[in-house]
PDB file of C-alpha atoms in Angstrom:
ATOM      1  CA  MET A 142       0.000   0.000   0.000  1.00 91.00           C
ATOM      2  CA  LYS A 143       1.231   3.455  -0.937  1.00 93.00           C
ATOM      3  CA  ARG A 144       0.351   6.939   0.260  1.00 92.00           C
ATOM      4  CA  ILE A 145       0.801   9.662  -2.370  1.00 95.00           C
ATOM      5  CA  GLN A 146       0.435  13.424  -2.037  1.00 93.00           C
ATOM      6  CA  PHE A 147      -0.830  14.974  -5.269  1.00 96.00           C
ATOM      7  CA  SER A 148      -0.840  18.615  -6.338  1.00 95.00           C
ATOM      8  CA  VAL A 149      -3.225  19.597  -9.117  1.00 96.00           C
ATOM      9  CA  ARG A 150      -4.204  22.808 -10.868  1.00 95.00           C
ATOM     10  CA  TYR A 151      -7.647  22.568 -12.444  1.00 92.00           C
ATOM     11  CA  PRO A 152      -8.990  24.652 -15.333  1.00 91.00           C
ATOM     12  CA  ASP A 153     -11.630  27.210 -14.326  1.00 88.00           C
ATOM     13  CA  ARG A 154     -14.556  24.952 -15.188  1.00 87.00           C
ATOM     14  CA  PHE A 155     -13.409  22.411 -12.584  1.00 89.00           C
ATOM     15  CA  ARG A 156     -12.458  24.848  -9.814  1.00 88.00           C
ATOM     16  CA  HIS A 157     -14.315  24.958  -6.523  1.00 88.00           C
ATOM     17  CA  PRO A 158     -15.877  28.403  -5.805  1.00 87.00           C
ATOM     18  CA  LEU A 159     -13.596  28.822  -2.788  1.00 88.00           C
ATOM     19  CA  GLN A 160     -10.535  28.836  -5.039  1.00 87.00           C
ATOM     20  CA  HIS A 161     -11.659  32.090  -6.616  1.00 85.00           C
ATOM     21  CA  GLN A 162     -11.908  33.633  -3.139  1.00 87.00           C
ATOM     22  CA  LEU A 163      -8.285  32.752  -2.375  1.00 89.00           C
ATOM     23  CA  ALA A 164      -6.839  34.306  -5.528  1.00 79.00           C
ATOM     24  CA  GLY A 165      -5.455  37.839  -5.594  1.00 77.00           C
ATOM     25  CA  ASP A 166      -4.570  40.040  -2.626  1.00 80.00           C
ATOM     26  CA  GLY A 167      -7.510  39.128  -0.390  1.00 83.00           C
ATOM     27  CA  PRO A 168      -7.361  38.261   3.316  1.00 90.00           C
ATOM     28  CA  LEU A 169      -7.323  34.484   2.720  1.00 92.00           C
ATOM     29  CA  THR A 170      -4.521  32.427   1.174  1.00 91.00           C
ATOM     30  CA  ARG A 171      -5.368  28.899   2.331  1.00 92.00           C
ATOM     31  CA  ALA A 172      -8.470  26.803   2.967  1.00 94.00           C
ATOM     32  CA  GLU A 173      -8.449  23.221   4.228  1.00 93.00           C
ATOM     33  CA  LEU A 174     -11.305  20.782   3.756  1.00 94.00           C
ATOM     34  CA  LEU A 175     -10.832  18.806   6.962  1.00 93.00           C
ATOM     35  CA  MET A 176     -13.837  16.480   7.046  1.00 92.00           C
ATOM     36  CA  TRP A 177     -16.818  15.634   4.890  1.00 88.00           C
ATOM     37  CA  SER A 178     -19.916  13.523   5.421  1.00 82.00           C
ATOM     38  CA  PRO A 179     -20.276  10.207   3.574  1.00 68.00           C
ATOM     39  CA  THR A 180     -23.915  11.010   2.786  1.00 69.00           C
ATOM     40  CA  ALA A 181     -25.885  12.640  -0.004  1.00 67.00           C
ATOM     41  CA  GLU A 182     -26.199  15.771   2.132  1.00 75.00           C
ATOM     42  CA  ALA A 183     -22.953  17.702   1.819  1.00 84.00           C
ATOM     43  CA  THR A 184     -21.828  18.549   5.346  1.00 89.00           C
ATOM     44  CA  THR A 185     -18.202  19.653   5.584  1.00 92.00           C
ATOM     45  CA  LEU A 186     -15.728  21.175   8.016  1.00 94.00           C
ATOM     46  CA  PHE A 187     -13.335  23.760   6.595  1.00 95.00           C
ATOM     47  CA  TRP A 188     -10.492  25.754   8.111  1.00 93.00           C
ATOM     48  CA  PHE A 189      -9.498  29.173   6.730  1.00 94.00           C
ATOM     49  CA  ASP A 190      -6.335  31.123   7.492  1.00 93.00           C
ATOM     50  CA  GLY A 191      -8.266  34.304   8.274  1.00 91.00           C
ATOM     51  CA  ASP A 192     -10.755  35.784  10.700  1.00 93.00           C
ATOM     52  CA  ARG A 193     -14.496  35.122  10.871  1.00 92.00           C
ATOM     53  CA  ALA A 194     -15.411  37.977   8.539  1.00 94.00           C
ATOM     54  CA  ALA A 195     -13.014  36.774   5.851  1.00 93.00           C
ATOM     55  CA  ALA A 196     -14.227  33.181   6.162  1.00 94.00           C
ATOM     56  CA  ARG A 197     -17.864  34.291   6.025  1.00 93.00           C
ATOM     57  CA  GLY A 198     -17.181  36.260   2.857  1.00 92.00           C
ATOM     58  CA  ALA A 199     -15.489  33.299   1.214  1.00 92.00           C
ATOM     59  CA  VAL A 200     -18.257  30.772   1.853  1.00 93.00           C
ATOM     60  CA  ALA A 201     -20.908  33.273   0.746  1.00 89.00           C
ATOM     61  CA  ALA A 202     -19.800  32.505  -2.813  1.00 85.00           C
ATOM     62  CA  ILE A 203     -21.056  28.913  -2.524  1.00 89.00           C
ATOM     63  CA  ASP A 204     -24.446  28.734  -4.275  1.00 89.00           C
ATOM     64  CA  SER A 205     -25.497  25.449  -2.667  1.00 90.00           C
ATOM     65  CA  LEU A 206     -24.938  26.740   0.875  1.00 90.00           C
ATOM     66  CA  GLN A 207     -27.786  26.189   3.327  1.00 89.00           C
ATOM     67  CA  THR A 208     -26.360  26.816   6.816  1.00 91.00           C
ATOM     68  CA  THR A 209     -22.997  27.703   8.338  1.00 92.00           C
ATOM     69  CA  SER A 210     -21.416  27.784  11.765  1.00 93.00           C
ATOM     70  CA  HIS A 211     -18.162  29.690  12.425  1.00 92.00           C
ATOM     71  CA  VAL A 212     -15.680  28.850  15.209  1.00 92.00           C
ATOM     72  CA  PRO A 213     -12.736  31.268  15.580  1.00 88.00           C
ATOM     73  CA  ASP A 214      -9.328  29.716  16.248  1.00 84.00           C
ATOM     74  CA  THR A 215      -5.998  31.245  17.262  1.00 81.00           C
ATOM     75  CA  ASP A 216      -4.651  31.265  13.695  1.00 85.00           C
ATOM     76  CA  GLY A 217      -7.789  31.046  11.576  1.00 90.00           C
ATOM     77  CA  THR A 218     -11.457  30.098  11.529  1.00 94.00           C
ATOM     78  CA  TYR A 219     -13.265  26.750  11.436  1.00 95.00           C
ATOM     79  CA  VAL A 220     -16.472  26.705   9.423  1.00 95.00           C
ATOM     80  CA  PHE A 221     -19.125  23.979   9.343  1.00 94.00           C
ATOM     81  CA  LEU A 222     -20.952  24.052   6.012  1.00 93.00           C
ATOM     82  CA  GLN A 223     -24.199  22.354   5.117  1.00 91.00           C
ATOM     83  CA  GLN A 224     -24.947  22.330   1.399  1.00 90.00           C
ATOM     84  CA  ASP A 225     -27.503  20.650  -0.821  1.00 88.00           C
ATOM     85  CA  ALA A 226     -24.663  19.463  -3.095  1.00 84.00           C
ATOM     86  CA  PHE A 227     -20.901  19.410  -3.330  1.00 83.00           C
ATOM     87  CA  GLU A 228     -19.549  22.225  -5.508  1.00 85.00           C
ATOM     88  CA  PHE A 229     -17.045  20.088  -7.392  1.00 86.00           C
ATOM     89  CA  SER A 230     -17.790  19.485 -11.055  1.00 86.00           C
ATOM     90  CA  GLU A 231     -19.727  16.363 -11.994  1.00 88.00           C
ATOM     91  CA  ALA A 232     -16.835  15.103 -14.140  1.00 89.00           C
ATOM     92  CA  LEU A 233     -14.437  15.404 -11.217  1.00 90.00           C
ATOM     93  CA  LEU A 234     -16.843  13.748  -8.775  1.00 89.00           C
ATOM     94  CA  GLU A 235     -17.347  10.845 -11.168  1.00 92.00           C
ATOM     95  CA  LEU A 236     -13.588  10.428 -11.545  1.00 93.00           C
ATOM     96  CA  ILE A 237     -13.201  10.330  -7.747  1.00 91.00           C
ATOM     97  CA  ALA A 238     -16.116   7.906  -7.330  1.00 90.00           C
ATOM     98  CA  ASP A 239     -14.668   5.536  -9.916  1.00 93.00           C
ATOM     99  CA  ALA A 240     -11.163   5.556  -8.392  1.00 94.00           C
ATOM    100  CA  SER A 241     -10.168   2.464  -6.414  1.00 95.00           C
ATOM    101  CA  VAL A 242      -8.307   4.548  -3.832  1.00 96.00           C
ATOM    102  CA  ILE A 243      -9.092   6.250  -0.535  1.00 95.00           C
ATOM    103  CA  PHE A 244      -8.597   9.969   0.070  1.00 94.00           C
ATOM    104  CA  LEU A 245      -7.132  11.285   3.315  1.00 92.00           C
ATOM    105  CA  PRO A 246      -7.980  14.693   4.779  1.00 91.00           C
ATOM    106  CA  PRO A 247      -7.214  17.486   4.447  1.00 92.00           C
ATOM    107  CA  VAL A 248      -7.822  18.680   0.914  1.00 93.00           C
ATOM    108  CA  VAL A 249      -5.913  21.985   0.784  1.00 93.00           C
ATOM    109  CA  PHE A 250      -6.821  24.893  -1.492  1.00 93.00           C
ATOM    110  CA  HIS A 251      -3.930  27.329  -2.081  1.00 92.00           C
ATOM    111  CA  ALA A 252      -3.907  30.939  -3.258  1.00 89.00           C
ATOM    112  CA  ASP A 253      -1.843  30.011  -6.337  1.00 89.00           C
ATOM    113  CA  GLY A 254      -4.739  27.913  -7.624  1.00 90.00           C
ATOM    114  CA  THR A 255      -3.341  24.488  -6.725  1.00 93.00           C
ATOM    115  CA  VAL A 256      -5.095  21.846  -4.661  1.00 95.00           C
ATOM    116  CA  THR A 257      -3.101  19.299  -2.637  1.00 94.00           C
ATOM    117  CA  PHE A 258      -4.422  16.035  -1.203  1.00 95.00           C
ATOM    118  CA  GLU A 259      -3.346  12.508  -0.355  1.00 95.00           C
ATOM    119  CA  ALA A 260      -4.604   9.212  -1.725  1.00 96.00           C
ATOM    120  CA  VAL A 261      -3.988   5.682  -0.458  1.00 96.00           C
ATOM    121  CA  GLY A 262      -4.175   2.458  -2.400  1.00 96.00           C
ATOM    122  CA  GLU A 263      -2.365  -0.244  -4.301  1.00 96.00           C
ATOM    123  CA  THR A 264       0.218   0.894  -6.819  1.00 95.00           C
ATOM    124  CA  THR A 265      -1.858  -0.101  -9.849  1.00 96.00           C
ATOM    125  CA  ALA A 266      -4.952   1.707  -8.535  1.00 96.00           C
ATOM    126  CA  LEU A 267      -2.969   4.848  -7.737  1.00 97.00           C
ATOM    127  CA  SER A 268      -1.403   4.791 -11.193  1.00 96.00           C
ATOM    128  CA  ALA A 269      -4.822   4.483 -12.820  1.00 96.00           C
ATOM    129  CA  PHE A 270      -6.140   7.384 -10.736  1.00 96.00           C
ATOM    130  CA  HIS A 271      -3.076   9.457 -11.645  1.00 96.00           C
ATOM    131  CA  ASP A 272      -3.609   8.819 -15.353  1.00 96.00           C
ATOM    132  CA  ALA A 273      -7.299   9.720 -15.138  1.00 95.00           C
ATOM    133  CA  LEU A 274      -6.667  12.930 -13.194  1.00 95.00           C
ATOM    134  CA  THR A 275      -4.054  14.129 -15.680  1.00 95.00           C
ATOM    135  CA  GLU A 276      -6.885  14.262 -18.229  1.00 93.00           C
ATOM    136  CA  VAL A 277      -8.653  17.038 -16.259  1.00 92.00           C
ATOM    137  CA  GLY A 278      -5.826  19.004 -14.599  1.00 93.00           C
ATOM    138  CA  ASP A 279      -2.139  19.828 -14.425  1.00 96.00           C
ATOM    139  CA  LEU A 280      -0.976  17.157 -11.978  1.00 95.00           C
ATOM    140  CA  SER A 281       2.249  16.518 -10.083  1.00 95.00           C
ATOM    141  CA  ILE A 282       3.317  14.116  -7.331  1.00 95.00           C
ATOM    142  CA  GLU A 283       4.689  15.831  -4.210  1.00 91.00           C
ATOM    143  CA  ARG A 284       5.505  12.843  -2.022  1.00 88.00           C
ATOM    144  CA  VAL A 285       5.299   9.034  -2.016  1.00 90.00           C
ATOM    145  CA  GLN A 286       5.313   7.000   1.217  1.00 86.00           C
ATOM    146  CA  SER A 287       4.458   3.527   2.362  1.00 85.00           C
ATOM    147  CA  PHE A 288       1.065   3.609   4.043  1.00 86.00           C
ATOM    148  CA  GLU A 289       1.112   3.006   7.804  1.00 76.00           C
ATOM    149  CA  ARG A 290      -2.071   2.249   9.710  1.00 72.00           C
ATOM    150  CA  SER A 291      -0.853   4.223  12.727  1.00 62.00           C
ATOM    151  CA  GLY A 292      -2.405   7.633  13.352  1.00 54.00           C
ATOM    152  CA  SER A 293       0.778   9.486  12.390  1.00 53.00           C
ATOM    153  CA  PRO A 294       3.312   8.776   9.634  1.00 51.00           C
ATOM    154  CA  THR A 295       6.094   9.685  12.086  1.00 57.00           C
ATOM    155  CA  ARG A 296       7.936   6.460  12.857  1.00 69.00           C
ATOM    156  CA  LEU A 297      10.317   6.680  15.807  1.00 77.00           C
ATOM    157  CA  THR A 298      12.262   3.686  17.017  1.00 80.00           C
ATOM    158  CA  ASP A 299      11.857   2.745  20.675  1.00 79.00           C
ATOM    159  CA  ARG A 300      15.301   4.207  21.429  1.00 87.00           C
ATOM    160  CA  GLN A 301      14.517   7.461  19.605  1.00 89.00           C
ATOM    161  CA  ARG A 302      11.254   7.817  21.497  1.00 87.00           C
ATOM    162  CA  ALA A 303      13.035   7.119  24.774  1.00 90.00           C
ATOM    163  CA  ALA A 304      15.606   9.788  23.898  1.00 92.00           C
ATOM    164  CA  VAL A 305      12.921  12.403  23.269  1.00 92.00           C
ATOM    165  CA  GLU A 306      11.148  11.505  26.506  1.00 91.00           C
ATOM    166  CA  ALA A 307      14.449  11.748  28.389  1.00 93.00           C
ATOM    167  CA  ALA A 308      15.154  15.122  26.753  1.00 93.00           C
ATOM    168  CA  VAL A 309      11.811  16.466  27.935  1.00 92.00           C
ATOM    169  CA  ALA A 310      12.363  15.049  31.434  1.00 91.00           C
ATOM    170  CA  VAL A 311      15.766  16.736  31.889  1.00 93.00           C
ATOM    171  CA  GLY A 312      14.594  20.096  30.557  1.00 92.00           C
ATOM    172  CA  TYR A 313      16.450  19.926  27.229  1.00 93.00           C
ATOM    173  CA  TYR A 314      13.591  21.750  25.482  1.00 90.00           C
ATOM    174  CA  GLU A 315      12.980  24.327  28.191  1.00 89.00           C
ATOM    175  CA  LEU A 316      13.578  28.032  27.509  1.00 87.00           C
ATOM    176  CA  PRO A 317      16.195  28.704  28.689  1.00 86.00           C
ATOM    177  CA  ARG A 318      17.529  25.159  28.287  1.00 88.00           C
ATOM    178  CA  ASP A 319      18.155  23.321  31.575  1.00 88.00           C
ATOM    179  CA  GLY A 320      19.259  19.855  30.487  1.00 91.00           C
ATOM    180  CA  THR A 321      22.115  18.795  28.252  1.00 94.00           C
ATOM    181  CA  VAL A 322      22.857  15.892  25.942  1.00 94.00           C
ATOM    182  CA  ALA A 323      25.018  14.509  28.729  1.00 94.00           C
ATOM    183  CA  ASP A 324      21.953  14.459  31.013  1.00 95.00           C
ATOM    184  CA  ILE A 325      20.001  12.584  28.332  1.00 94.00           C
ATOM    185  CA  ALA A 326      22.865  10.090  27.951  1.00 93.00           C
ATOM    186  CA  GLU A 327      22.893   9.485  31.691  1.00 93.00           C
ATOM    187  CA  ARG A 328      19.181   8.667  31.704  1.00 91.00           C
ATOM    188  CA  LEU A 329      19.569   6.356  28.716  1.00 91.00           C
ATOM    189  CA  ASP A 330      22.771   4.814  30.089  1.00 89.00           C
ATOM    190  CA  CYS A 331      24.627   5.404  26.827  1.00 90.00           C
ATOM    191  CA  SER A 332      27.410   7.603  25.480  1.00 91.00           C
ATOM    192  CA  THR A 333      26.894  11.305  24.834  1.00 91.00           C
ATOM    193  CA  SER A 334      27.449  10.838  21.111  1.00 90.00           C
ATOM    194  CA  THR A 335      24.817   8.084  20.957  1.00 90.00           C
ATOM    195  CA  ALA A 336      22.295  10.198  22.878  1.00 92.00           C
ATOM    196  CA  GLY A 337      22.918  13.155  20.586  1.00 92.00           C
ATOM    197  CA  GLU A 338      22.409  11.061  17.473  1.00 91.00           C
ATOM    198  CA  LEU A 339      19.167   9.552  18.814  1.00 92.00           C
ATOM    199  CA  VAL A 340      17.762  12.993  19.619  1.00 93.00           C
ATOM    200  CA  ARG A 341      18.752  14.448  16.240  1.00 91.00           C
ATOM    201  CA  LYS A 342      17.187  11.590  14.275  1.00 89.00           C
ATOM    202  CA  ALA A 343      13.988  11.752  16.334  1.00 89.00           C
ATOM    203  CA  GLU A 344      13.758  15.506  15.854  1.00 90.00           C
ATOM    204  CA  ALA A 345      14.311  15.150  12.109  1.00 86.00           C
ATOM    205  CA  ALA A 346      11.461  12.622  11.825  1.00 82.00           C
ATOM    206  CA  ILE A 347       9.079  14.792  13.863  1.00 83.00           C
ATOM    207  CA  VAL A 348       9.872  17.982  11.938  1.00 83.00           C
ATOM    208  CA  GLU A 349       9.605  16.233   8.564  1.00 76.00           C
ATOM    209  CA  ASN A 350       6.171  14.887   9.507  1.00 71.00           C
ATOM    210  CA  HIS A 351       4.976  18.307  10.657  1.00 66.00           C
ATOM    211  CA  VAL A 352       6.184  20.132   7.559  1.00 67.00           C
ATOM    212  CA  GLY A 353       4.849  17.427   5.246  1.00 57.00           C
ATOM    213  CA  GLY A 354       1.473  17.485   6.998  1.00 52.00           C
ATOM    214  CA  ARG A 355       1.088  21.213   6.447  1.00 47.00           C
TER     215      ARG A 355
END
């Protein structure tokens, strides 16, 4: 099983109405479709990188909108949308329905007109979906990973996890820093060089997962 992150730029006739609200010099540059209902009624949860007024203005462009609920966050706004239909084109919805792959949230709309998302499936199914999607948009592959059933793609070894836990315990991540690599090594009963390497590799895996997820 593979997990692939795609980036696609659709022609205007296939673009979601929200994409037009992100273009230009407006207050919003990013919208994330976080969750959607598996029912005929289109209930979705979006996140916008702007305040409530900006988010309200963006969703007002959706013709099928019935009700909304806005929840301000520290760095943006969550919006629950209830629509009588999804605003994606019928051709695109049919392509998605026919694909033998599963789509992982979020679906991210960017100000430059691209949409990024992840799909999971067998290699042959993903290849078939890729070929079909290239017929309707300018498509590229951003990342390919093996699919893991764990909640996070970050994979730390037991020793790496123990090193991070030891680092937290000795105050290595405090500001100002209290603990040292030597303190971590003492807790792990290993050399300073080994402790440093474990911490660096664990940090690299965590940071890579965070950046890739955004």
